[in-house]
Every structure is written in structure tokens, then in C-alpha cells.
CSV table of C-alpha atoms and ligand atoms in Angstrom, one decimal:
chain,number,residue,atom,x,y,z
A,1,MET,CA,91.1,88.7,89.1
A,2,ASN,CA,88.6,88.9,86.3
A,3,GLN,CA,90.3,90.6,83.3
A,4,GLU,CA,87.1,90.9,81.3
A,5,LYS,CA,85.3,92.6,84.1
A,6,ILE,CA,88.1,95.0,84.6
A,7,GLY,CA,88.2,95.7,80.8
A,8,VAL,CA,84.5,96.5,80.7
A,9,PHE,CA,84.9,98.7,83.8
A,10,ILE,CA,87.8,100.6,82.2
A,11,SER,CA,85.7,101.1,79.1
A,12,GLU,CA,82.8,102.4,81.1
A,13,CYS,CA,84.9,104.8,83.2
A,14,ARG,CA,86.7,106.1,80.0
A,15,LYS,CA,83.3,106.8,78.3
A,16,LYS,CA,82.0,108.5,81.4
A,17,LYS,CA,85.1,110.8,81.3
A,18,GLY,CA,84.3,111.5,77.6
A,19,LEU,CA,87.6,110.1,76.4
A,20,THR,CA,88.2,108.0,73.2
A,21,GLN,CA,90.6,105.1,73.4
A,22,GLN,CA,93.1,107.2,71.4
A,23,GLN,CA,92.9,110.0,73.9
A,24,LEU,CA,93.3,107.7,76.9
A,25,ALA,CA,96.3,106.0,75.2
A,26,GLU,CA,98.0,109.4,74.6
A,27,LEU,CA,97.5,110.4,78.2
A,28,LEU,CA,99.2,107.2,79.3
A,29,ASN,CA,101.9,107.2,76.5
A,30,VAL,CA,100.8,103.8,75.3
A,31,SER,CA,99.4,102.7,71.9
A,32,ASN,CA,95.6,102.7,71.4
A,33,ARG,CA,95.9,99.0,70.7
A,34,ALA,CA,97.1,98.5,74.3
A,35,VAL,CA,94.0,100.3,75.6
A,36,SER,CA,91.8,98.3,73.3
A,37,LYS,CA,93.4,95.1,74.6
A,38,TRP,CA,92.6,96.0,78.2
A,39,GLU,CA,89.1,96.8,77.4
A,40,ARG,CA,88.5,93.5,75.7
A,41,GLY,CA,90.0,91.7,78.7
A,42,LYS,CA,92.9,90.4,76.7
A,43,ASN,CA,95.5,92.1,78.8
A,44,LEU,CA,95.8,93.9,82.2
A,45,PRO,CA,97.4,97.3,82.3
A,46,ASP,CA,101.0,97.1,83.4
A,47,ALA,CA,101.4,97.6,87.2
A,48,SER,CA,103.4,100.8,86.6
A,49,LEU,CA,100.5,102.3,84.7
A,50,MET,CA,97.7,101.4,87.1
A,51,LEU,CA,98.0,104.4,89.4
A,52,GLU,CA,98.1,106.9,86.5
A,53,LEU,CA,95.2,105.1,84.8
A,54,SER,CA,93.0,105.1,87.9
A,55,LYS,CA,93.7,108.8,88.4
A,56,ILE,CA,92.6,109.6,84.9
A,57,LEU,CA,89.5,107.5,85.3
A,58,GLY,CA,88.7,109.0,88.7
A,59,ILE,CA,88.7,105.7,90.5
A,60,SER,CA,91.0,104.0,93.0
A,61,VAL,CA,93.5,101.3,92.1
A,62,ASN,CA,91.5,98.9,94.1
A,63,GLU,CA,88.4,99.6,92.2
A,64,LEU,CA,90.3,99.2,89.0
A,65,LEU,CA,91.5,95.8,90.1
A,66,ASN,CA,88.1,94.8,91.2
A,67,GLY,CA,86.4,96.0,88.1
A,68,GLU,CA,83.8,97.9,90.0
A,69,LYS,CA,83.1,100.8,92.4
A,70,ILE,CA,83.5,99.7,96.0
A,71,LEU,CA,81.4,100.8,98.9
A,72,LYS,CA,83.3,102.1,101.8
A,73,SER,CA,82.3,99.2,104.1
A,74,ASP,CA,83.7,96.6,101.6
A,75,TYR,CA,86.8,98.6,101.0
A,76,PHE,CA,89.3,97.0,103.3
A,77,THR,CA,88.4,93.4,102.8
A,78,LYS,CA,88.4,93.8,99.1
A,79,ALA,CA,91.7,95.6,99.1
A,80,GLU,CA,93.3,92.8,101.1
A,81,ASP,CA,91.9,90.1,98.9
A,82,ARG,CA,93.3,91.7,95.9
A,83,LEU,CA,96.7,92.2,97.4
A,84,ILE,CA,96.9,88.6,98.4
A,85,GLU,CA,95.9,87.5,94.9
A,86,LEU,CA,98.5,89.8,93.3
A,87,GLN,CA,101.2,88.4,95.5
A,88,LYS,CA,100.2,84.9,94.6
A,89,LYS,CA,100.4,85.7,90.9
A,90,ASN,CA,103.8,87.4,91.4
A,91,ASN,CA,105.1,84.3,93.2
A,92,GLU,CA,104.0,82.0,90.4
A,93,TYR,CA,105.6,84.3,87.9
A,94,GLU,CA,108.9,84.2,89.8
A,95,LYS,CA,108.7,80.4,90.0
A,96,THR,CA,108.2,80.2,86.2
A,97,LEU,CA,111.1,82.6,85.6
A,98,LEU,CA,113.5,80.6,87.8
A,99,LEU,CA,112.5,77.4,86.1
A,100,LEU,CA,113.1,79.1,82.7
A,101,GLU,CA,116.6,80.0,84.0
A,102,TYR,CA,117.3,76.3,84.5
A,103,VAL,CA,116.0,75.3,81.2
A,104,ILE,CA,118.0,78.0,79.3
A,105,GLY,CA,121.1,77.3,81.3
A,106,PHE,CA,120.8,73.6,80.9
A,107,SER,CA,120.0,73.5,77.2
A,108,SER,CA,122.6,76.0,76.2
A,109,SER,CA,125.3,74.0,78.1
A,110,ILE,CA,124.2,70.8,76.5
A,111,THR,CA,124.2,72.4,73.0
A,112,PHE,CA,127.7,73.7,73.7
A,113,ILE,CA,129.0,70.3,74.8
A,114,ILE,CA,127.5,68.6,71.8
A,115,LEU,CA,128.8,71.1,69.2
A,116,ILE,CA,132.3,71.1,70.7
A,117,TYR,CA,132.3,67.3,70.8
A,118,ILE,CA,131.3,67.2,67.1
A,119,ALA,CA,133.9,69.8,66.2
A,120,SER,CA,136.6,67.9,68.0
A,121,TYR,CA,136.0,64.3,66.9
A,122,LEU,CA,134.3,64.4,63.4
A,123,ASP,CA,136.3,64.8,60.2
A,124,MET,CA,135.5,68.1,58.5
A,125,PRO,CA,137.1,71.1,56.8
A,126,VAL,CA,138.9,73.5,59.2
A,127,PHE,CA,136.6,76.4,58.5
A,128,ILE,CA,133.5,74.4,59.4
A,129,ARG,CA,135.2,73.3,62.6
A,130,VAL,CA,136.0,76.9,63.5
A,131,LEU,CA,132.4,77.9,62.6
A,132,LEU,CA,131.0,75.1,64.9
A,133,ILE,CA,133.2,76.2,67.8
A,134,LEU,CA,132.2,79.8,67.4
A,135,THR,CA,128.5,78.9,67.2
A,136,ALA,CA,128.9,76.8,70.4
A,137,LEU,CA,130.6,79.7,72.2
A,138,ILE,CA,127.9,82.2,71.1
A,139,ILE,CA,125.1,79.9,72.2
A,140,PHE,CA,126.8,79.3,75.5
A,141,ILE,CA,127.5,82.9,76.2
A,142,VAL,CA,124.0,84.1,75.2
A,143,GLY,CA,122.4,81.3,77.2
A,144,CYS,CA,124.4,82.3,80.3
A,145,MET,CA,123.6,86.0,79.9
A,146,TYR,CA,119.9,85.3,79.7
A,147,ALA,CA,120.0,82.9,82.6
A,148,LEU,CA,121.8,85.5,84.7
A,149,ARG,CA,119.4,88.2,83.7
A,150,ILE,CA,116.5,86.2,84.7
A,151,GLU,CA,118.1,85.3,88.0
A,152,ARG,CA,118.8,88.9,88.7
A,153,ILE,CA,115.2,90.2,88.2
A,154,ALA,CA,113.2,87.3,89.7
A,155,GLY,CA,112.7,87.9,93.4
A,156,TYR,CA,115.5,89.4,95.6
A,157,TYR,CA,118.7,88.6,97.3
A,158,GLU,CA,118.5,88.8,101.1
A,159,CYS,CA,121.6,90.1,103.0
A,160,SER,CA,122.6,87.5,105.5
A,161,LYS,CA,123.8,90.2,107.9
A,162,CYS,CA,121.1,92.9,108.0
A,163,LYS,CA,118.2,91.0,106.1
A,164,HIS,CA,117.9,93.8,103.6
A,165,LYS,CA,116.4,92.6,100.3
A,166,PHE,CA,117.9,93.9,97.1
A,167,ILE,CA,118.4,93.3,93.4
A,168,PRO,CA,122.2,93.2,92.6
A,169,THR,CA,123.7,95.0,89.6
A,170,SER,CA,124.4,93.1,86.4
A,171,LYS,CA,128.1,93.5,87.2
A,172,GLN,CA,127.7,92.0,90.6
A,173,MET,CA,125.9,89.1,89.0
A,174,LEU,CA,128.6,88.5,86.5
A,175,PHE,CA,131.6,88.7,88.8
A,176,SER,CA,130.4,87.1,92.0
A,177,MET,CA,131.1,83.7,93.3
A,178,HIS,CA,127.9,81.6,93.7
A,179,MET,CA,126.7,78.2,94.9
A,180,GLY,CA,123.5,77.6,93.1
A,181,ARG,CA,121.5,80.8,93.6
A,182,THR,CA,123.3,81.8,96.8
A,183,ARG,CA,125.8,84.6,95.9
A,184,TYR,CA,128.8,86.2,97.6
A,185,ILE,CA,127.9,89.8,97.1
A,186,LYS,CA,128.0,93.2,98.8
A,187,CYS,CA,124.8,94.4,100.4
A,188,PRO,CA,124.0,97.9,99.2
A,189,LYS,CA,122.6,98.8,102.7
A,190,CYS,CA,125.1,97.6,105.3
A,191,LYS,CA,128.0,97.3,102.7
A,192,GLN,CA,129.1,93.9,104.2
A,193,VAL,CA,130.1,91.2,101.7
A,194,SER,CA,128.5,87.8,102.5
A,195,TRP,CA,126.7,84.8,101.1
A,196,ASN,CA,123.3,86.2,100.2
A,197,LYS,CA,120.3,83.9,99.6
A,198,LYS,CA,117.8,84.3,96.8
A,199,VAL,CA,114.3,84.9,98.2
A,200,LYS,CA,110.9,85.4,96.6
A,201,SER,CA,109.2,88.8,96.7
A,202,ASN,CA,106.4,87.6,98.9
A,203,LYS,CA,106.1,85.0,101.6
A,204,GLU,CA,103.7,82.2,100.6
B,301,LIG,ZN1,123.2,94.1,104.6
């Protein structure tokens, strides 16, 4: 996907519609800096905005993603190409997220252990000892919360009974047993509780 090409295309279509960046931004409820970034190819519009944006510009989402008008005969091949490309990007994004989860989980645990170790074995005034233990606890809890949050939103859990894919609630994430990323949770569709595996959004 060529961000710069898309940006130029957005700018062209906007001008054809006689809109300023400010006006387009207001129609979409975003800042005009966001619009300016799209048009300079620094950023892609958020996926949730793409449909609305293409409507306003009088083009299809596919044309938006291609950065050009598409002839009817090219339409389906181009649409498919873009879809595959988007899925690949999404998969890479999820992989990065899950790696980040490990990094955050690991580093906050190590920090916790080191701080607790120092607080237990080194000679120091009581209030510093207490402060160290509190800091360790906060780092650990915040680290765990971030890791859980990432795990919840990256990809889906697949129900082992009915194969339904879903994102669990934060509460389910907090209070469920898990082995690695396989969790013992209730499926919102078939209501059965079982060990559900983590899966990516798209097959590779
Ligand atoms: Zn199910």
C-alpha cells in the first residue's frame, strides 16, 4: 500500500469536492492536522474512518486504498490484492503486539524480583524499604495489566467447542485460569466453559 499515493489521491478528491482540510476534518470529527498527515502520506486514515471518508469523497474504499480510480474490469483483482495486503499487515501487527506482551511481562517481573531482593537483603532505613516494596508492587501490577490488555485485544480466542472467535471481557481475562495464552473461559456464543486457544485474526 502506497501511503503517499493515497495521500495525494485524498487531496485531489477533497479539492474536487470543494472542501478545505478543515471542512473535511470537521465532517469526520478529526483534527485538521490528521487530514494534513494523510494527505502528506505520513499516516493512513484509521480503518474506522475509511468508509465515511470515501463516502464524503465520492469514491469506494477500494479506490481509497489503491490511491486511484479503478476501472470496473480491474475492480475485483485489485480489491482482493488489497484485502490480502491488509490481512498481512494486521497479522504482523498482532505478532508485534504479542511480542510486546512478553517483553512487558518479563521486564516488569524481573524489576519486581530485583527490587524485592534489594529491599529484603540490603541495609536501609525502614521507610525506604517500604517505598521500594511499594514501587516493586506498582511496577508489577501495571506491567501485568498492560500485558493482559495487549493479550485481550491482539487476535481472538477460539472456542474449543463451537469454534466461535471472540474477544473476552477484561474481567474474564483477569479471573480466568490460563496456560500460556490458552485460557479457561466461557464462550459468549455456546456458553460452554472450556480451554480456548488464542488465534490470529487472519490465516496466514
Ligand atoms: Zn462456543
